Tab-separated table of C-alpha atoms in Angstrom:
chain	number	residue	atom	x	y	z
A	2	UNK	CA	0.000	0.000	0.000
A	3	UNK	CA	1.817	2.969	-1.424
A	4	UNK	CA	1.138	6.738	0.381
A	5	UNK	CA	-1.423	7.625	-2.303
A	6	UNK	CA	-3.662	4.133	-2.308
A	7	UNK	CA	-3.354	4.604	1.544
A	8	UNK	CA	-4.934	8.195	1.216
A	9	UNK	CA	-7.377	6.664	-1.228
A	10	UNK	CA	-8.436	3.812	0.822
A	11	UNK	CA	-8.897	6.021	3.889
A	12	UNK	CA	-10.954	8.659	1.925
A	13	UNK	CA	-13.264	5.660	0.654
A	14	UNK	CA	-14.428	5.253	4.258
A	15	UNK	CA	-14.903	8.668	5.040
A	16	UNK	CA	-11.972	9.839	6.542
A	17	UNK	CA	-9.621	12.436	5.091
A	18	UNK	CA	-5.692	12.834	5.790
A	19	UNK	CA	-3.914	16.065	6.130
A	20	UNK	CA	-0.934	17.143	4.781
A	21	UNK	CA	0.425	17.271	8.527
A	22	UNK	CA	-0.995	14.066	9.064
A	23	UNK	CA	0.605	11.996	5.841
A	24	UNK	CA	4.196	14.092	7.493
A	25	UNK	CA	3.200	12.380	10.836
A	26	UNK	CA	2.976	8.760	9.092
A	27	UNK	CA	6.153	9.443	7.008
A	28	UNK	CA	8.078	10.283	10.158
A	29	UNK	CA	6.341	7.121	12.228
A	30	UNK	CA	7.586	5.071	9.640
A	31	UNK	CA	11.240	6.475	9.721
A	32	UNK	CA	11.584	6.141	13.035
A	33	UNK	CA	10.392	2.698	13.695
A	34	UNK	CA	12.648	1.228	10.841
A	35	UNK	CA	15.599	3.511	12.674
A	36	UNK	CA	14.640	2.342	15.837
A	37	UNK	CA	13.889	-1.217	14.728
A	38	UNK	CA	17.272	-1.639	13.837
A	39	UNK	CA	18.545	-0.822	17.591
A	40	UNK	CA	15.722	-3.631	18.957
A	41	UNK	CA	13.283	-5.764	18.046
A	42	UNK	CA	9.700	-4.031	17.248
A	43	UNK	CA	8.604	-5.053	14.019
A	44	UNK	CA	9.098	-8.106	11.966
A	45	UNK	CA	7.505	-5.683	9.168
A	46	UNK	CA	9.706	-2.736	7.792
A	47	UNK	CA	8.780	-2.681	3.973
A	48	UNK	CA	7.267	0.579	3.508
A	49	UNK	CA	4.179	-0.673	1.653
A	50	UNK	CA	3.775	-3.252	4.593
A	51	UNK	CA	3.909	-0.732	7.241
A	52	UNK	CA	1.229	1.263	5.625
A	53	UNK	CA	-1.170	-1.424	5.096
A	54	UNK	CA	-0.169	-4.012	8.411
A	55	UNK	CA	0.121	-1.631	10.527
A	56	UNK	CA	-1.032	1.646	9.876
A	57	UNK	CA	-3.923	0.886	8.397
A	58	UNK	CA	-4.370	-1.905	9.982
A	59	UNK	CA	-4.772	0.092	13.262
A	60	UNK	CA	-6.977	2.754	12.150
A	61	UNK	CA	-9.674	0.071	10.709
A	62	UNK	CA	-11.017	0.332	14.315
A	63	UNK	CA	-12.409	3.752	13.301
A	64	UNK	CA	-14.373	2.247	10.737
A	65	UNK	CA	-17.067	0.240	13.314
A	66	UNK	CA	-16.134	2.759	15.703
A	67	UNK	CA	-16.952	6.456	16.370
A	68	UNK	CA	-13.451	7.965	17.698
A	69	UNK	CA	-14.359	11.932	16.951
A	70	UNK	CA	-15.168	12.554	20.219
A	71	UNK	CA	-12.667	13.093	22.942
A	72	UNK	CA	-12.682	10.267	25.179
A	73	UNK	CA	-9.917	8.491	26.999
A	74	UNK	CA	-8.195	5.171	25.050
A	75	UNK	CA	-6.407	2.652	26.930
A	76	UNK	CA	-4.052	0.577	24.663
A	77	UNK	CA	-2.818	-3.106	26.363
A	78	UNK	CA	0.486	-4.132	25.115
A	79	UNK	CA	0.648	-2.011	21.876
A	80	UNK	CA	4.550	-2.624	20.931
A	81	UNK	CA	5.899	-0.326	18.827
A	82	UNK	CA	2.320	1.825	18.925
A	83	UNK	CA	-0.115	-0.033	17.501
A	84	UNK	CA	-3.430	0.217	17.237
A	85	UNK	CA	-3.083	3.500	18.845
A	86	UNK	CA	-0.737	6.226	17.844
A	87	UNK	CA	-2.052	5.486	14.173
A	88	UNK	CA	-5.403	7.067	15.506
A	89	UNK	CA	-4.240	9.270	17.827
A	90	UNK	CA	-2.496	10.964	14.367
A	91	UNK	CA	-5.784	10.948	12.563
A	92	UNK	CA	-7.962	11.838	15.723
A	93	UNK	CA	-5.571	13.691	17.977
A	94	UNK	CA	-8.608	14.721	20.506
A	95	UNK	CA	-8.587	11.493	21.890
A	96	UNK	CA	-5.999	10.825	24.906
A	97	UNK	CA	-4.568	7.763	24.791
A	98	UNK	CA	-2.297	5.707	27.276
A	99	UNK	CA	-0.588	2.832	26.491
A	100	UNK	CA	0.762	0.517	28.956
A	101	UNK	CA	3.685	-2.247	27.962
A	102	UNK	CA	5.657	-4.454	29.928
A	103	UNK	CA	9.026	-3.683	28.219
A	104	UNK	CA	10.934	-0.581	28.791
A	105	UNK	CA	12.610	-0.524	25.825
A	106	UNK	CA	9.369	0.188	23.998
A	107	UNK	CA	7.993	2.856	26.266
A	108	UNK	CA	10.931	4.670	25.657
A	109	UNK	CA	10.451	4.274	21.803
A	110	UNK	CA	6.939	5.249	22.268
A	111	UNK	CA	8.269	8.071	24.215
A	112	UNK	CA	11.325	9.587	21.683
A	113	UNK	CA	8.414	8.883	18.950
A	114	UNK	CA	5.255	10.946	20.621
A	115	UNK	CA	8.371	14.053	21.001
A	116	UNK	CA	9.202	13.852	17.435
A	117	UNK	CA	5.687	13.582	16.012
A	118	UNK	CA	4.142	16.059	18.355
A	119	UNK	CA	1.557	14.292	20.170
A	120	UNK	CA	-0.273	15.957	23.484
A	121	UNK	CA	-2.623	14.041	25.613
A	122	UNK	CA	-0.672	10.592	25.548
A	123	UNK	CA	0.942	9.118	28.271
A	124	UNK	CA	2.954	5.697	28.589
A	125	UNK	CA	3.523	3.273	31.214
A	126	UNK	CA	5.923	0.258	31.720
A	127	UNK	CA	3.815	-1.953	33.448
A	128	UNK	CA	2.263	-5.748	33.384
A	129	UNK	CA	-1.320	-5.340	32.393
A	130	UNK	CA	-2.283	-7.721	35.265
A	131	UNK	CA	-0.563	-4.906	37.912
A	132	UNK	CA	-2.120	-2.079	36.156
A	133	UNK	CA	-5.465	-3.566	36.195
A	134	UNK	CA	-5.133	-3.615	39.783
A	135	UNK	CA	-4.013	0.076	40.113
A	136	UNK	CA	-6.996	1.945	41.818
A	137	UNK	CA	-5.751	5.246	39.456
A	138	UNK	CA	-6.118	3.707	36.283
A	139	UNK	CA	-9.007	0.634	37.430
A	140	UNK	CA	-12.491	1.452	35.889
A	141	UNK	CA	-11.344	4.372	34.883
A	142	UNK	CA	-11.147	4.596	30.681
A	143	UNK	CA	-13.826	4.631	28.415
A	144	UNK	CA	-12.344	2.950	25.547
A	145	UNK	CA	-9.816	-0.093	25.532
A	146	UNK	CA	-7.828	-1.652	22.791
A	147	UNK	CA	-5.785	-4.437	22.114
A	148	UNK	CA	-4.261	-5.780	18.707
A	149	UNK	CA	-3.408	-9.111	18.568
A	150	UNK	CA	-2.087	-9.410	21.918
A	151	UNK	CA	-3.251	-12.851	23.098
A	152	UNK	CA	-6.329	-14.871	23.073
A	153	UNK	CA	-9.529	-13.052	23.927
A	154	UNK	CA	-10.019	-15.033	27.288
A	155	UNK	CA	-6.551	-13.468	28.414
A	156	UNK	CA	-7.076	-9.818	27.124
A	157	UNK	CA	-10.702	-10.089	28.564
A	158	UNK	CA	-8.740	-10.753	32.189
A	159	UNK	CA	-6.516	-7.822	31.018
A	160	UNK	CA	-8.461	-5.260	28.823
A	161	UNK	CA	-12.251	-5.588	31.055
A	162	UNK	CA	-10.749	-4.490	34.704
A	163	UNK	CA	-9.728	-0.850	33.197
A	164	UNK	CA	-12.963	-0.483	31.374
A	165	UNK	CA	-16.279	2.028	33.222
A	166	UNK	CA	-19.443	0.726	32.989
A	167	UNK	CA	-20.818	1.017	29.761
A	168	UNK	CA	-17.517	1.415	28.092
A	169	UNK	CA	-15.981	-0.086	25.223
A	170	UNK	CA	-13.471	-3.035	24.659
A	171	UNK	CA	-12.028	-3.007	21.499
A	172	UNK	CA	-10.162	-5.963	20.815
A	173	UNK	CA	-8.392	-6.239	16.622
A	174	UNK	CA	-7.673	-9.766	15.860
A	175	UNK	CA	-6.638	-11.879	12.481
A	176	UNK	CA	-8.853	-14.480	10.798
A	177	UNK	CA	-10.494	-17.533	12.909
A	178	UNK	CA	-11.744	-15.444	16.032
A	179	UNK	CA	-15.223	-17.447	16.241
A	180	UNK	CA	-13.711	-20.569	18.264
A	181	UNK	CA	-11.321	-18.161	20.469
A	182	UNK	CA	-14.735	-16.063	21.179
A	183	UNK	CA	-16.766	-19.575	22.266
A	184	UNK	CA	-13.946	-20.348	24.607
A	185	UNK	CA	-13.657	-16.627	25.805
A	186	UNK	CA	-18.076	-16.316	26.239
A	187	UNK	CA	-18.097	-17.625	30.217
A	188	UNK	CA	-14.994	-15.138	31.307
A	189	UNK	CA	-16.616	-12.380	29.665
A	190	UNK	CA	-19.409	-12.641	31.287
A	191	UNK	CA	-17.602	-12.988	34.150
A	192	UNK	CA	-15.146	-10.198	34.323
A	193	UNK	CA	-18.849	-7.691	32.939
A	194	UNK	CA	-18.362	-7.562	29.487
A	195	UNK	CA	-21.406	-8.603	27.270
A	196	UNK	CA	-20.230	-9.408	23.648
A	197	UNK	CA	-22.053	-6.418	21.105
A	198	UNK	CA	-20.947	-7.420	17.578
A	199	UNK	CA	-17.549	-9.054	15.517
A	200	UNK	CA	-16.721	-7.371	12.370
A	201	UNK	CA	-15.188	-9.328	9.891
A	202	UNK	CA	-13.072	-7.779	6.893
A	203	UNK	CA	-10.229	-8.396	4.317
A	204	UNK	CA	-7.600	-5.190	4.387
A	205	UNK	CA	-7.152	-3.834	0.871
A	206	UNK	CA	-4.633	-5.498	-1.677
A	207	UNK	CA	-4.636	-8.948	-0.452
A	208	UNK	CA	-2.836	-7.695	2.957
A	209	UNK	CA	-5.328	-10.204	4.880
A	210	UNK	CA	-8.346	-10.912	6.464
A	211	UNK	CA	-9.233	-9.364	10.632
A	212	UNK	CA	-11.932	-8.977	12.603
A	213	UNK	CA	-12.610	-6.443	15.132
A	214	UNK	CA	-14.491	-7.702	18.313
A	215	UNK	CA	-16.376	-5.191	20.206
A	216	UNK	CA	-17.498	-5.857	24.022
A	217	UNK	CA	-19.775	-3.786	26.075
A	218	UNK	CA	-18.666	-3.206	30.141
A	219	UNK	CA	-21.816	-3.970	31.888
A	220	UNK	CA	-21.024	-3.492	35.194
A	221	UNK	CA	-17.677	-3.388	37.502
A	222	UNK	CA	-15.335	-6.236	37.238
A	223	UNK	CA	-14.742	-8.370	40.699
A	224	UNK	CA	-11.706	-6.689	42.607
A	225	UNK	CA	-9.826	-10.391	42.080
A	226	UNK	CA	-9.217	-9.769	38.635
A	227	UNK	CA	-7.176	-9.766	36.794
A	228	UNK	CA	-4.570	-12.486	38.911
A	229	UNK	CA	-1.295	-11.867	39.897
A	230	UNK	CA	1.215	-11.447	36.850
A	231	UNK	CA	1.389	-14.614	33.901
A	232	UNK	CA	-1.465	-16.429	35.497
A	233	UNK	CA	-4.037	-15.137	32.908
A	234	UNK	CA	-1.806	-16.473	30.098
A	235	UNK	CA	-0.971	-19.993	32.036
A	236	UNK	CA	-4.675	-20.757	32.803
A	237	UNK	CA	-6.836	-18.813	30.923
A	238	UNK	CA	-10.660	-18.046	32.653
């Protein structure tokens, strides 16, 4: 996906790129291939790859979404930025925190929110499972994401504890998500998530097919989730 089929693709679902904007993307890309070099964030550095894998990859979410209000976004484990910072660019009312349990990559994230301007983000290195538990940032967001992070019985454990009541968990997955979501139905109950609606899609050019699973936050999650730190991924709710 080349800068102008990315602009084109965007613009066929309704959203329009500045020129600052297409800058911002030029520069993310820079920088991760610089800083990919340095340590490991991205398997994908092909320019073309980047735009349609990751970039627009991430900002998909906006299409089954609304994200042109100003709310606050929680993003679980999101790497080198991702799904994120992509919409933060294209919707930079929303503030967004991202939490990540390796250092290296908050201080990526950091170096990369200086040199593309960003306000209202904030980063944290942290397990999800301790900052779940974290009174300051517990119940507290109104939207949270995850991109193929884990199985959606683990991000549930993860994603549903930082979520208010009637908030939205927003979790971006590849192909084959029906059998994960049968296994993950009881601990999403559990944890007070109802399941709203999966969205299933190809991404342009033969870049692959993703669906987007959207969960409702019912009501507060029981103070013993999430568990103490790699239990969620050992044994699964």
């Amino acid at each position: 996906m080349n800068l102008s089929s990315f602009q084109e693709h965007l613009k066929n679902e309704g959203i329009e790129i500045t020129e600052k904007q297409l800058q911002q993307f030029e520069r993310y890309f820079h920088i991760l291939v610089e800083w990919n070099e340095k340590m490991n964030l991205t398997a994908i550095t092909d320019q073309e790859e980047v735009y349609a894998k990751h970039f627009y990859d991430s900002i998909t979410a906006a299409f089954y979404f609304d994200f042109t209000n100003e709310f606050h976004l929680c993003d679980v484990g999101a790497g080198a930025g991702f799904p994120s910072i992509p919409l933060k660019i294209l919707f930079p009312q929303i503030n967004v925190t991202i939490v990540d349990s390796l250092k290296k990559r908050i201080t990526f994230l950091n170096h990369l929110a200086t040199e593309l301007e960003l306000e209202g983000v904030s980063f944290y290195h942290d397990r999800a499972e301790l900052f779940g538990k974290n009174e300051k940032f517990r119940h507290k967001f109104d939207v949270v994401m995850a991109r193929a992070v884990a199985r959606t019985s683990v991000l549930s454990e993860l994603c549903l504890p930082l979520l208010r009541t009637n908030g939205t968990f927003i979790a971006m997955k590849g192909s084959n998500v029906e059998e994960e979501l049968s296994d993950a139905e009881d601990s999403i109950e559990l944890l007070g998530g109802k399941l709203q609606r999966i969205e299933h899609f190809s991404l342009p050019e033969n870049n692959g097919e993703r669906n987007i699973v959207i969960i409702d936050k019912k009501r507060k999650t029981p103070k013993k989730f999430p568990r103490k730190p790699g239990v969620p991924n050992k044994n699964p709710l």
